[in-house]
Tab-separated table of C-alpha atoms in Angstrom:
chain	number	residue	atom	x	y	z
A	1	MET	CA	54.892	-30.331	-2.783
A	2	LYS	CA	53.556	-33.282	-0.885
A	3	ILE	CA	54.831	-35.211	1.649
A	4	ASP	CA	52.858	-38.212	3.316
A	5	LEU	CA	53.928	-38.995	6.917
A	6	THR	CA	52.364	-42.847	8.148
A	7	ASP	CA	52.780	-43.260	12.069
A	8	THR	CA	54.159	-39.895	12.697
A	9	THR	CA	54.400	-37.378	15.257
A	10	ALA	CA	53.217	-33.155	15.434
A	11	SER	CA	57.539	-32.956	15.742
A	12	LYS	CA	57.561	-34.921	12.410
A	13	VAL	CA	55.210	-33.707	10.918
A	14	ASN	CA	56.858	-30.048	11.903
A	15	LYS	CA	60.322	-31.303	10.602
A	16	ALA	CA	59.225	-31.816	7.237
A	17	LEU	CA	57.420	-28.357	7.031
A	18	VAL	CA	60.929	-26.609	6.898
A	19	GLN	CA	62.144	-29.176	4.659
A	20	GLY	CA	59.107	-28.201	1.922
A	21	ARG	CA	59.906	-24.234	2.313
A	22	ARG	CA	63.312	-24.933	1.640
A	23	ALA	CA	62.226	-27.723	-1.153
A	24	ILE	CA	60.656	-25.095	-2.802
A	25	GLY	CA	62.494	-21.826	-1.498
A	26	THR	CA	60.984	-20.323	0.717
A	27	PRO	CA	62.557	-20.623	4.153
A	28	ALA	CA	60.617	-17.731	5.129
A	29	VAL	CA	56.520	-17.284	4.307
A	30	GLY	CA	53.866	-14.608	5.634
A	31	MET	CA	51.383	-16.246	7.501
A	32	VAL	CA	48.776	-14.159	9.121
A	33	LEU	CA	47.552	-16.893	11.490
A	34	THR	CA	46.806	-20.480	11.551
A	35	LEU	CA	42.638	-22.527	10.449
A	36	VAL	CA	42.728	-25.150	11.855
A	37	ILE	CA	38.974	-27.477	9.635
A	38	VAL	CA	37.929	-29.920	11.552
A	39	THR	CA	35.804	-32.420	9.643
A	40	ASP	CA	34.637	-35.652	8.622
A	41	GLU	CA	36.596	-37.423	4.918
A	42	GLU	CA	33.362	-37.012	3.366
A	43	ASN	CA	33.249	-33.029	3.578
A	44	ALA	CA	37.287	-32.577	3.740
A	45	TYR	CA	37.577	-32.349	0.245
A	46	ASP	CA	35.445	-29.255	-0.306
A	47	ALA	CA	36.441	-27.602	3.279
A	48	LEU	CA	40.039	-27.531	1.280
A	49	LYS	CA	39.585	-26.189	-1.200
A	50	ALA	CA	37.189	-23.630	1.039
A	51	ALA	CA	39.866	-22.932	2.638
A	52	GLY	CA	42.323	-22.569	0.184
A	53	ASP	CA	40.577	-19.714	-2.260
A	54	ALA	CA	40.897	-18.004	1.053
A	55	SER	CA	44.424	-18.165	1.747
A	56	HIS	CA	44.483	-15.887	-1.042
A	57	GLU	CA	43.143	-13.253	1.173
A	58	HIS	CA	44.289	-14.226	4.216
A	59	PRO	CA	48.086	-16.453	4.026
A	60	SER	CA	47.621	-18.970	7.104
A	61	ARG	CA	48.396	-22.192	7.762
A	62	THR	CA	45.382	-24.653	7.893
A	63	LEU	CA	45.612	-27.882	9.494
A	64	VAL	CA	43.069	-30.612	9.001
A	65	VAL	CA	41.710	-32.630	11.831
A	66	ILE	CA	39.848	-35.734	10.770
A	67	LYS	CA	39.101	-38.421	13.184
A	68	ARG	CA	39.280	-41.514	12.124
A	69	VAL	CA	36.945	-43.905	13.032
A	70	SER	CA	38.192	-46.961	14.542
A	71	ARG	CA	35.905	-51.149	13.180
A	72	SER	CA	37.186	-52.711	16.011
A	73	PRO	CA	37.667	-52.854	19.537
A	74	ARG	CA	41.572	-53.293	19.079
A	75	ASP	CA	41.959	-50.890	16.520
A	76	ARG	CA	40.730	-48.858	19.114
A	77	THR	CA	43.298	-49.358	21.399
A	78	THR	CA	45.687	-48.531	18.649
A	79	SER	CA	47.237	-44.618	18.596
A	80	ARG	CA	47.955	-43.240	15.315
A	81	LEU	CA	48.789	-40.268	13.595
A	82	ASP	CA	49.603	-40.461	9.283
A	83	ALA	CA	50.027	-36.728	8.265
A	84	GLU	CA	50.152	-35.686	5.120
A	85	VAL	CA	52.998	-31.584	3.917
A	86	ARG	CA	51.325	-29.603	1.191
A	87	VAL	CA	53.232	-26.489	0.480
A	88	GLY	CA	53.369	-24.380	-2.559
A	89	ALA	CA	50.994	-24.547	-5.101
A	90	ASP	CA	49.087	-27.368	-3.578
A	91	ALA	CA	48.988	-25.444	-0.610
A	92	GLY	CA	47.507	-21.965	-2.116
A	93	THR	CA	49.364	-19.841	-0.653
A	94	GLY	CA	50.030	-20.791	2.669
A	95	GLU	CA	50.544	-24.610	3.448
A	96	THR	CA	48.417	-27.170	5.000
A	97	VAL	CA	48.398	-30.529	6.868
A	98	VAL	CA	45.759	-32.843	7.027
A	99	LEU	CA	46.144	-34.591	10.082
A	100	ARG	CA	44.737	-38.332	10.381
A	101	LEU	CA	43.504	-39.254	13.855
A	102	TYR	CA	43.170	-43.232	14.368
A	103	GLY	CA	41.798	-45.340	18.208
A	104	GLU	CA	43.030	-43.296	20.964
A	105	VAL	CA	44.705	-39.893	20.019
A	106	ALA	CA	41.136	-38.949	18.294
A	107	ASP	CA	40.297	-38.183	21.962
A	108	HIS	CA	43.855	-35.710	22.076
A	109	ALA	CA	43.313	-34.028	18.863
A	110	ASP	CA	43.940	-30.525	20.590
A	111	SER	CA	47.789	-32.590	21.562
A	112	VAL	CA	48.839	-32.640	17.997
A	113	VAL	CA	47.042	-29.629	17.030
A	114	LEU	CA	49.122	-28.441	19.864
A	115	PRO	CA	52.116	-28.105	18.417
A	116	LEU	CA	51.556	-27.150	14.809
A	117	LEU	CA	50.300	-23.795	15.811
A	118	LEU	CA	51.827	-20.233	14.064
A	119	PRO	CA	53.899	-18.766	16.904
A	120	ASP	CA	52.319	-15.532	18.387
A	121	ALA	CA	49.651	-15.568	15.151
A	122	PRO	CA	46.139	-16.203	16.526
A	123	VAL	CA	45.037	-19.265	15.493
A	124	VAL	CA	40.572	-19.869	14.368
A	125	VAL	CA	38.585	-23.016	14.372
A	126	TRP	CA	36.299	-24.286	11.936
A	127	TRP	CA	33.626	-27.286	12.141
A	128	PRO	CA	31.716	-27.880	7.938
A	129	VAL	CA	30.105	-29.687	9.985
A	130	ASN	CA	29.055	-31.920	13.764
A	131	ALA	CA	30.123	-28.706	15.341
A	132	PRO	CA	30.140	-29.365	19.329
A	133	LEU	CA	27.212	-28.025	20.960
A	134	ASP	CA	29.458	-24.989	23.389
A	135	PRO	CA	32.656	-24.988	20.634
A	136	ALA	CA	34.587	-22.796	23.603
A	137	ARG	CA	34.499	-25.593	25.624
A	138	ASP	CA	36.291	-27.614	23.541
A	139	PRO	CA	39.941	-28.729	23.841
A	140	LEU	CA	39.968	-27.479	20.051
A	141	GLY	CA	38.435	-25.112	20.578
A	142	ALA	CA	39.433	-23.710	23.459
A	143	LEU	CA	43.097	-22.869	21.216
A	144	ALA	CA	41.265	-20.092	19.542
A	145	GLN	CA	40.250	-16.941	19.064
A	146	ARG	CA	37.407	-17.534	17.031
A	147	ARG	CA	34.348	-20.402	16.516
A	148	VAL	CA	33.183	-20.796	13.418
A	149	THR	CA	30.220	-23.611	13.119
A	150	ASP	CA	27.950	-23.663	10.729
A	151	THR	CA	24.062	-24.569	12.228
A	152	TYR	CA	23.039	-25.319	7.797
A	153	ALA	CA	24.778	-28.124	8.144
A	154	SER	CA	23.283	-29.351	11.059
A	155	GLU	CA	20.026	-32.190	10.883
A	156	GLN	CA	18.325	-29.699	13.486
A	157	PRO	CA	19.122	-26.004	12.246
A	158	VAL	CA	16.222	-24.317	13.960
A	159	ARG	CA	16.471	-26.375	18.064
A	160	GLU	CA	20.479	-25.808	16.756
A	161	LEU	CA	20.370	-21.694	17.079
A	162	SER	CA	18.605	-22.457	20.369
A	163	ALA	CA	21.191	-24.243	21.972
A	164	ARG	CA	24.060	-22.018	20.311
A	165	ALA	CA	22.282	-19.061	21.991
A	166	ASP	CA	22.571	-20.850	25.708
A	167	THR	CA	26.028	-21.715	24.866
A	168	TYR	CA	27.701	-17.913	23.341
A	169	THR	CA	30.617	-17.604	25.004
A	170	PRO	CA	32.815	-14.611	22.736
A	171	GLY	CA	34.271	-14.601	19.797
A	172	ASP	CA	32.081	-17.470	18.387
A	173	THR	CA	30.452	-17.496	14.628
A	174	ASP	CA	28.042	-18.416	12.374
A	175	LEU	CA	28.086	-19.275	9.106
A	176	SER	CA	24.565	-18.346	8.589
A	177	TRP	CA	24.830	-15.246	10.177
A	178	THR	CA	27.405	-14.540	8.375
A	179	ARG	CA	25.257	-15.397	4.799
A	180	ILE	CA	23.229	-12.371	5.194
A	181	THR	CA	25.600	-9.611	5.802
A	182	PRO	CA	24.446	-8.132	2.750
A	183	TRP	CA	20.668	-8.287	3.237
A	184	ARG	CA	21.792	-6.302	7.370
A	185	SER	CA	23.724	-4.009	5.096
A	186	MET	CA	21.003	-3.400	1.543
A	187	LEU	CA	18.513	-3.071	4.759
A	188	ALA	CA	20.423	-1.098	7.061
A	189	ALA	CA	21.145	1.510	3.610
A	190	ALA	CA	17.511	1.481	2.706
A	191	LEU	CA	16.419	2.732	6.121
A	192	ASP	CA	19.082	5.487	5.744
A	193	GLN	CA	16.133	7.292	3.120
A	194	VAL	CA	13.697	6.722	4.733
A	195	VAL	CA	12.491	8.101	8.310
A	196	CYS	CA	9.209	6.751	9.250
A	197	GLU	CA	8.761	3.972	11.431
A	198	VAL	CA	9.209	0.505	11.674
A	199	LYS	CA	5.779	-0.946	12.612
A	200	GLY	CA	6.098	-4.896	11.908
A	201	VAL	CA	7.936	-7.176	9.908
A	202	GLU	CA	7.884	-10.290	7.535
A	203	VAL	CA	11.414	-12.669	6.410
A	204	ALA	CA	10.325	-15.425	4.286
A	205	GLY	CA	12.221	-18.146	3.072
A	206	GLU	CA	12.733	-21.707	2.289
A	207	GLU	CA	12.099	-24.152	5.513
A	208	PHE	CA	15.166	-24.950	7.952
A	209	ASN	CA	16.838	-22.119	6.905
A	210	PRO	CA	18.696	-20.743	9.753
A	211	SER	CA	19.800	-17.770	8.206
A	212	CYS	CA	16.325	-16.699	7.896
A	213	GLU	CA	15.879	-16.780	11.604
A	214	LEU	CA	18.560	-14.983	11.470
A	215	LEU	CA	17.530	-12.556	9.957
A	216	ALA	CA	14.756	-12.018	11.025
A	217	MET	CA	16.158	-11.687	15.174
A	218	TRP	CA	18.439	-9.553	14.168
A	219	LEU	CA	15.271	-6.907	12.758
A	220	ALA	CA	13.243	-7.568	16.040
A	221	ASP	CA	16.878	-7.600	17.919
A	222	ARG	CA	17.548	-3.953	16.587
A	223	LEU	CA	14.104	-2.841	16.267
A	224	ASP	CA	11.623	-4.068	18.757
A	225	VAL	CA	8.754	-4.613	17.218
A	226	PRO	CA	7.266	-7.862	15.961
A	227	VAL	CA	9.137	-9.612	13.018
A	228	ARG	CA	7.068	-13.297	11.630
A	229	ARG	CA	8.625	-16.492	10.139
A	230	SER	CA	6.836	-17.057	6.748
A	231	LEU	CA	8.325	-19.887	4.888
A	232	SER	CA	8.399	-20.285	1.070
A	233	SER	CA	10.049	-22.487	-1.871
A	234	GLY	CA	13.510	-20.777	-1.716
A	235	PRO	CA	16.210	-20.893	-2.324
A	236	GLY	CA	17.028	-19.434	0.965
A	237	LEU	CA	15.859	-16.329	2.014
A	238	THR	CA	13.781	-15.031	-0.532
A	239	ALA	CA	12.045	-11.862	0.488
A	240	VAL	CA	11.832	-9.092	3.811
A	241	ARG	CA	8.543	-7.214	3.835
A	242	LEU	CA	8.783	-3.942	6.405
A	243	ASP	CA	5.927	-2.320	7.384
A	244	THR	CA	6.570	1.722	7.524
A	245	ASP	CA	4.451	4.780	8.868
A	246	CYS	CA	5.658	5.716	5.388
A	247	GLY	CA	4.625	2.700	3.477
A	248	PRO	CA	6.337	-0.282	3.132
A	249	ILE	CA	9.830	-1.119	2.506
A	250	ALA	CA	10.486	-4.862	0.218
A	251	LEU	CA	13.494	-6.763	-0.355
A	252	ASP	CA	12.295	-8.855	-2.548
A	253	ARG	CA	15.036	-12.085	-4.491
A	254	ALA	CA	13.442	-14.894	-6.118
A	255	ASP	CA	15.757	-15.927	-8.511
A	256	GLY	CA	18.360	-16.418	-5.319
A	257	SER	CA	20.643	-13.912	-7.394
A	258	LEU	CA	19.401	-10.536	-8.516
A	259	ALA	CA	16.360	-8.720	-5.304
A	260	THR	CA	14.411	-5.583	-6.634
A	261	LEU	CA	14.775	-2.750	-3.609
A	262	SER	CA	10.925	-1.165	-3.708
A	263	ILE	CA	10.373	1.975	-1.272
A	264	GLN	CA	7.340	3.427	-0.286
A	265	GLY	CA	7.744	7.052	-3.547
A	266	GLN	CA	10.968	6.056	-4.992
A	267	PRO	CA	11.431	3.382	-8.508
A	268	ASP	CA	12.087	0.154	-7.856
A	269	ARG	CA	16.155	-0.618	-7.835
A	270	ALA	CA	17.536	-4.355	-8.877
A	271	VAL	CA	20.324	-4.944	-6.434
A	272	ALA	CA	22.470	-8.140	-7.041
A	273	LEU	CA	22.430	-10.045	-4.063
A	274	LYS	CA	23.687	-13.827	-5.722
A	275	ARG	CA	23.911	-16.463	-2.823
A	276	ARG	CA	28.111	-16.804	-1.657
A	277	GLU	CA	30.119	-19.472	-2.306
A	278	THR	CA	32.495	-21.205	1.259
A	279	SER	CA	35.233	-19.882	0.551
A	280	GLU	CA	34.101	-15.956	0.519
A	281	LEU	CA	32.173	-16.877	4.064
A	282	ILE	CA	35.731	-17.590	5.844
A	283	ALA	CA	37.143	-15.062	4.177
A	284	GLU	CA	34.884	-12.445	5.443
A	285	GLU	CA	35.220	-14.373	8.384
A	286	LEU	CA	38.718	-14.587	8.908
A	287	ARG	CA	38.824	-10.729	7.823
A	288	ARG	CA	37.925	-9.633	12.004
A	289	LEU	CA	39.343	-11.758	15.162
A	290	ASP	CA	37.092	-9.332	17.495
A	291	PRO	CA	33.799	-10.775	19.339
A	292	ASP	CA	30.649	-10.578	17.204
A	293	ASP	CA	28.859	-8.327	20.027
A	294	THR	CA	26.013	-7.669	16.586
A	295	TYR	CA	24.991	-11.295	16.114
A	296	ALA	CA	25.808	-12.165	19.901
A	297	SER	CA	22.681	-9.755	20.261
A	298	ALA	CA	20.397	-10.777	17.653
A	299	LEU	CA	20.944	-15.130	18.522
A	300	ARG	CA	20.298	-14.543	22.190
A	301	PHE	CA	16.987	-12.758	21.397
A	302	GLY	CA	15.879	-16.293	20.484
A	303	VAL	CA	14.242	-17.882	17.996
A	304	GLU	CA	10.924	-19.430	20.243
A	305	ARG	CA	10.182	-15.178	20.014
A	306	LEU	CA	9.944	-14.510	16.428
A	307	ILE	CA	5.502	-15.514	14.945
A	308	GLY	CA	5.205	-18.229	12.941
A	309	SER	CA	8.904	-20.269	13.725
A	310	PRO	CA	8.351	-23.206	14.109
A	311	ALA	CA	10.381	-23.242	17.661
A	312	ALA	CA	7.713	-20.948	19.355
A	313	GLU	CA	5.244	-24.363	18.349
A	314	ALA	CA	7.428	-27.028	18.624
A	315	GLU	CA	9.212	-26.118	21.158
A	316	PRO	CA	9.381	-25.155	24.510
A	317	VAL	CA	10.188	-22.107	25.897
A	318	THR	CA	14.346	-22.042	27.378
A	319	ALA	CA	14.990	-20.599	30.902
A	320	GLY	CA	17.058	-17.823	29.095
A	321	ALA	CA	13.844	-16.844	25.989
A	322	ALA	CA	11.548	-16.430	29.510
A	323	ALA	CA	13.657	-14.480	31.542
A	324	ALA	CA	14.297	-12.365	28.434
A	325	GLU	CA	10.383	-12.545	27.715
A	326	ALA	CA	9.805	-11.620	30.819
A	327	ALA	CA	12.317	-8.291	30.362
A	328	PRO	CA	10.822	-5.095	30.299
A	329	ALA	CA	10.551	-3.901	26.677
A	330	PRO	CA	12.987	-0.904	25.614
A	331	ALA	CA	12.311	1.984	24.260
A	332	LYS	CA	10.241	2.293	20.668
A	333	LYS	CA	12.850	2.327	18.170
A	334	THR	CA	12.353	3.669	14.951
A	335	ALA	CA	13.701	3.488	11.615
A	336	LYS	CA	15.793	7.330	11.790
A	337	LYS	CA	18.974	7.516	9.898
A	338	ALA	CA	21.269	6.327	13.877
A	339	PRO	CA	19.599	3.306	13.729
A	340	ALA	CA	19.290	2.449	10.654
A	341	LYS	CA	23.660	3.233	11.337
A	342	LYS	CA	23.893	1.779	14.491
A	343	ALA	CA	22.644	-2.143	13.063
A	344	ALA	CA	24.571	-1.756	9.596
A	345	ALA	CA	27.445	-2.394	12.119
A	346	LYS	CA	28.689	-6.350	12.994
């Protein structure tokens, strides 16, 4: 069921939600959180589809905030809120409200969203594109326990990672980090099978893919070894090779679907490592609402400290990275079972 409201208010939107639930015979629904999606018209459909698929695992109230660009000075001074309320089969397992903000009200989206949040329920804000440099200081981001961005959608992903590190606040996360969860689990499991010291690591993937940098930073941060970032034709992340004193360990995925795990002295194994849809990534992030300390640690390691990274050659080292390099190096870690299990934790 869909209810269209033109030049409306947040109070009328709430009434329409109650009216819609009564009309379909479900006055009470068990929703576990409020998902706020901040996007534009171009990307709204894909974001709504991903949120709808994720709602089958996490029933939620989804609020889509679309700030419409005013074409004339007169339109910029005219405030208007249009809303589309969806309940029942049109909204997955929860309910959806598409909010289109015109004029000055677009600068005060938080005042529109606040009355529509579910009471006593967590709030997650997701920017599929055009995320603010400091999500926690954004008026909408300040309402949330978790703030989800996607550096892959930015024009300069590597530079964006550095900005994320400078402004990180507990509760921030990024879908580029979520994309490498299967890789991190597989590599940690591989290191659990051997007792040897890792000498160096190489991470290969396509250019301008922040997931490659994040995986390289995670390995460098956890193993305290030199990590080289090399380029490949893709798709996405294609290979990780670990040089150990027991022989090489490699995880190669050339086709974006099936990978081969090679460990010295063991037969090669084929493992499923497909590239996941956005709905799967969002569903994974909604499973946990506590701060991701592992992501924070990897992010703060610094892209510029990776060997072969474009940031190391094209961008100046930030003050935080310089201080980190000047600090004493921690004790050498080895690829024994305990560190591997610790590395697997997300």
